[in-house]
Amino acid sequence: MKDPGLVMLRKSPYPYWFLIPGGLVFTVFFLVPSVMAFWFSLTRWTLFDQEFIGLDNYVQFFREPALASGLWHTLVYAVVTSGLKVILGMALAVLLTAPILGRGFMRSVAFFPVLVSTIGVGLTFQVLMHPTEGVINQILGWAGITGPAWLVDPDWALLSVAFVDVWQGVGLATVIYMAGILSIPGEYFEAAKVDGASAWHRFRRITLPLAKPATVSVILLSLIGGLRKFDLIWAMTKGGPGFTSDVMASVIYKQYQAGFYGLSTAGNVVLFLLVILIALPLFWFFNRKDDNQ
Amino acid sequence: MSTRRLSWPLSAVAISLFGVVFLLPFAFILLTAGKTQQESAALEFSWPTRWALVENFVAVVEARDYLLIIAFINSTILTVASVSVVVVLASMAAFVLQRRKSRWTKAVNLVILSGLVLPPAVVPTIWVLQKLGLFKTMPGLILVEIAYAMAFCVLLFQAFIAGIPKEMDEAATIDGAGPLSLFFRVVLPLLRPIIVTVVVVQTVFIWNDFASPLYFLPGDENATVQLTLFNFQGQYTNSYNLLFMDILLITVPPLVMFMIFQRQIVSGMIAGSVKG
């Protein structure tokens, strides 16, 4: 780059057309539908023709408790899964960076569920969570605890699915935290130990603050994932019993199945806005400093 | 970390915790997949009185006119095609986006980020597919999977390309390489480590994807492996042994990937999540 004039004259070795093939697919199959969703959500729509009906779909969406409650459930689900993944992910990461036997194997075991079919996990836990015959309540019974009816109890259904989500996803949170913890210089812990800091103090004053970037990643990732969750809920409860575990993504699918395409798309737009409203402020708040490489 | 001795009490706690919480469900899958139908209906965590693994395997494969075989073929085509195309398209785009820093590329990066965060608009996507005559076709589903995977892949490639010195490009250009041969002959071979990561991570994602085939490629003859689980649930409400055999079978490919590429998968997913 000694002579900028010469470089300008030559054709750039980085032509913009390299962006076209990928950009085209991304635009046609992701961006265009996303933008069109705003229009279709204002119509009564059969895929072949549309009739403009203004905000009727949205009115219907928020007026029908079965639909509107999905919005609330989505928030609960995202917050519960995200919070538990932060706490348990951190705890497992501390455990798995401690000097214990079989550490490597346990790291693999904790991470593997992330890669297993979510539907498979959902159906497996549906059986394990059977109210009377299920293994989970059997084990709780040995400990003298009467377990809830899990998926068939309206008060527990959504939480039960959220717990399974945490079981499946906590491994990712754990490896993110482990990467954070292992990047903390060992001298910090040494020095603190010499100064007589207890294990809890070392965790509280060193690990926790220095693992903050990891916490940010885990929160963002699991919130965004939780808000969009569909497959696990569909495999385990299909939104039931009643509508007690229906979330936005399952509402969207049910309305689509029922042929209410406009209403389904309105739900989709609501979900968009929900994700943007929650993710964007967090994103900007956390990412202000480390903009680009 | 210091010179620390193994902590035996902590090890004992950890091992029993992991055994119950993480290994028991997988053991349950394996045990139930090996039981007879009658025994599996008890939903118990117990050793099968008679192992019926082979019978169950044959029954699952033969069920509904070998639907599972068709599903495996469909899922393999879907995964291989989507992953190989997205690797080429995403690495090309990432190369230019990383090397040319301008207001334009900044804006493009922002749009790409939206692809990582926003939930896809499903019914409008069906509308687009229908307009193009691609609804309920494998190529249509492949294109959608490529679009959904694009953001993640471009970001991962960009981060990696940032570590390749620009002098490489300049040397190749001075030697007379055009943009195409610069990228495909000089840069792409250097991307091998990240390509492996992207390929294995996306293979697992797309193999496990349930929602996209459900929406965009409905129909029994088009079933992908994830959908076969539901086909079982509907047909054999009480054949838990077959359901769990099916779960076992579709878990094998990710397990094999994991055993071979554990490091790449973990590092790729950490990088992807930290970037996003």
Coordinates of C-alpha atoms in Angstrom, one line a residue, chain B residues 62-255:
Chain B
E62 CA -39.2 -51.2 8.4
A63 CA -42.0 -49.1 9.9
R64 CA -44.2 -47.3 7.4
D65 CA -42.5 -48.7 4.3
Y66 CA -39.0 -47.9 5.3
L67 CA -39.8 -44.3 6.1
L68 CA -36.8 -43.9 8.3
I69 CA -34.4 -44.8 5.4
I70 CA -36.1 -42.2 3.2
A71 CA -35.8 -39.7 6.1
F72 CA -32.1 -40.5 6.6
I73 CA -31.5 -40.0 2.8
N74 CA -33.5 -36.7 2.8
S75 CA -31.7 -35.4 5.9
T76 CA -28.3 -36.3 4.5
I77 CA -29.1 -34.6 1.2
L78 CA -30.4 -31.5 3.0
T79 CA -27.4 -31.3 5.3
V80 CA -24.7 -31.9 2.8
A81 CA -26.1 -29.6 0.2
S82 CA -26.8 -26.7 2.5
V83 CA -23.5 -26.9 4.4
S84 CA -21.3 -27.2 1.3
V85 CA -23.0 -24.2 -0.4
V86 CA -23.1 -22.0 2.6
V87 CA -19.4 -22.6 3.3
V88 CA -18.5 -21.3 -0.2
L89 CA -20.9 -18.3 -0.2
A90 CA -20.3 -17.3 3.3
S91 CA -16.5 -17.4 3.1
M92 CA -16.5 -15.4 -0.2
A93 CA -18.7 -12.7 1.4
A94 CA -16.7 -12.7 4.6
F95 CA -13.4 -12.3 2.7
V96 CA -14.6 -9.1 1.1
L97 CA -16.4 -7.8 4.1
Q98 CA -13.3 -8.2 6.3
R99 CA -10.8 -6.8 3.8
R100 CA -12.8 -3.8 2.7
K101 CA -13.8 -1.7 5.6
S102 CA -16.2 1.0 4.6
R103 CA -19.6 2.4 5.6
W104 CA -21.1 -0.1 3.2
T105 CA -19.6 -3.1 4.8
K106 CA -20.5 -1.8 8.2
A107 CA -24.1 -1.6 7.1
V108 CA -24.0 -5.1 5.6
N109 CA -22.5 -6.4 8.9
L110 CA -25.4 -4.9 10.8
V111 CA -27.9 -6.6 8.5
I112 CA -26.1 -9.9 8.9
L113 CA -26.3 -9.5 12.7
S114 CA -30.1 -9.2 12.3
G115 CA -30.0 -12.7 10.7
L116 CA -28.5 -14.0 13.9
V117 CA -31.0 -12.4 16.2
L118 CA -34.3 -12.1 14.5
P119 CA -36.7 -15.0 14.3
P120 CA -37.5 -15.9 10.7
A121 CA -40.9 -14.9 9.3
V122 CA -42.2 -18.3 8.5
V123 CA -45.4 -17.8 6.5
P124 CA -44.0 -15.0 4.4
T125 CA -41.1 -17.4 3.6
I126 CA -43.7 -19.9 2.4
W127 CA -45.1 -17.2 0.2
V128 CA -41.7 -16.4 -1.3
L129 CA -41.1 -20.1 -1.9
Q130 CA -44.5 -20.5 -3.5
K131 CA -43.9 -17.5 -5.9
L132 CA -40.6 -19.2 -7.0
G133 CA -42.2 -22.6 -7.3
L134 CA -40.0 -24.0 -4.6
F135 CA -42.5 -24.7 -1.8
K136 CA -42.5 -28.3 -0.8
T137 CA -39.3 -29.0 -2.7
M138 CA -35.9 -30.0 -1.4
P139 CA -34.1 -27.2 -3.3
G140 CA -36.4 -24.7 -1.6
L141 CA -35.7 -26.0 1.8
I142 CA -31.9 -26.1 1.1
L143 CA -32.0 -22.5 0.1
V144 CA -33.8 -21.5 3.3
E145 CA -31.3 -23.4 5.4
I146 CA -28.5 -21.6 3.6
A147 CA -30.1 -18.3 4.3
Y148 CA -30.6 -19.1 8.0
A149 CA -27.0 -20.3 8.4
M150 CA -25.4 -17.4 6.5
A151 CA -25.1 -14.9 9.3
F152 CA -23.4 -17.3 11.7
C153 CA -21.0 -18.5 9.1
V154 CA -20.1 -15.1 7.7
L155 CA -19.3 -13.8 11.2
L156 CA -17.1 -16.8 12.0
F157 CA -15.2 -16.6 8.8
Q158 CA -14.7 -12.9 9.2
A159 CA -13.2 -13.3 12.6
F160 CA -10.8 -15.9 11.2
I161 CA -9.8 -14.0 8.1
A162 CA -8.9 -11.0 10.3
G163 CA -6.0 -13.1 11.4
I164 CA -4.6 -13.8 7.9
P165 CA -2.1 -11.0 7.0
K166 CA -3.1 -8.8 4.1
E167 CA 0.4 -9.1 2.7
M168 CA -0.5 -12.6 1.5
D169 CA -3.2 -11.1 -0.8
E170 CA -0.8 -8.4 -2.0
A171 CA 1.9 -10.9 -2.8
A172 CA -0.6 -13.0 -4.8
T173 CA -2.0 -10.0 -6.6
I174 CA 1.5 -8.8 -7.6
D175 CA 2.1 -12.3 -9.0
G176 CA -0.9 -11.7 -11.2
A177 CA -3.7 -13.5 -9.4
G178 CA -7.2 -12.1 -10.1
P179 CA -9.7 -11.9 -7.3
L180 CA -11.1 -15.4 -8.0
S181 CA -7.8 -17.2 -8.0
L182 CA -6.6 -15.1 -5.1
F183 CA -9.6 -16.3 -3.0
F184 CA -9.9 -19.8 -4.2
R185 CA -6.3 -20.7 -4.5
V186 CA -4.6 -18.6 -1.8
V187 CA -7.1 -17.7 0.8
L188 CA -9.5 -20.6 0.9
P189 CA -6.9 -23.2 1.6
L190 CA -5.8 -21.1 4.6
L191 CA -9.3 -21.2 6.0
R192 CA -9.2 -25.0 6.5
P193 CA -9.4 -24.9 10.3
I194 CA -12.4 -22.6 10.4
I195 CA -14.1 -24.5 7.5
V196 CA -13.9 -27.7 9.6
T197 CA -15.5 -25.8 12.5
V198 CA -18.2 -24.3 10.4
V199 CA -19.0 -27.6 8.7
V200 CA -19.3 -29.6 11.8
V201 CA -21.3 -27.0 13.7
Q202 CA -23.7 -26.4 10.8
T203 CA -24.0 -30.1 10.1
V204 CA -25.3 -30.7 13.6
F205 CA -27.6 -27.7 13.5
I206 CA -29.2 -28.6 10.2
W207 CA -29.4 -32.3 11.0
N208 CA -31.3 -31.4 14.1
D209 CA -33.4 -28.7 12.6
F210 CA -37.1 -29.5 13.1
A211 CA -39.1 -26.3 12.4
S212 CA -37.8 -25.5 8.9
P213 CA -38.7 -28.9 7.4
L214 CA -42.0 -28.9 9.2
Y215 CA -43.0 -25.6 7.6
F216 CA -41.3 -25.7 4.2
L217 CA -41.2 -29.4 3.2
P218 CA -44.3 -31.0 4.6
G219 CA -45.4 -34.4 3.5
D220 CA -44.5 -37.9 4.5
E221 CA -42.4 -38.7 1.4
N222 CA -40.3 -35.7 2.3
A223 CA -39.8 -36.5 6.0
T224 CA -36.5 -35.6 7.6
V225 CA -35.2 -37.6 10.5
Q226 CA -36.5 -35.2 13.2
L227 CA -40.0 -35.5 11.9
T228 CA -40.0 -39.3 12.0
L229 CA -40.0 -39.1 15.8
F230 CA -43.5 -37.6 15.6
N231 CA -44.6 -40.2 13.1
F232 CA -43.8 -42.8 15.7
Q233 CA -45.5 -41.0 18.4
G234 CA -48.7 -40.8 16.4
Q235 CA -48.6 -44.4 15.1
Y236 CA -47.3 -46.4 18.0
T237 CA -48.5 -44.6 21.0
N238 CA -47.4 -47.4 23.2
S239 CA -44.3 -48.6 21.4
Y240 CA -41.8 -46.7 23.5
N241 CA -39.1 -49.2 22.6
L242 CA -39.4 -48.2 18.9
L243 CA -39.6 -44.5 19.7
F244 CA -36.4 -44.7 21.8
M245 CA -34.7 -46.8 19.2
D246 CA -35.5 -44.0 16.7
I247 CA -34.1 -41.4 19.1
L248 CA -31.0 -43.6 19.5
L249 CA -30.5 -43.9 15.8
I250 CA -30.8 -40.2 15.0
T251 CA -28.5 -39.3 17.8
V252 CA -25.7 -41.5 16.4
P253 CA -24.5 -39.0 13.7
P254 CA -24.1 -36.1 16.1
L255 CA -22.4 -38.4 18.6

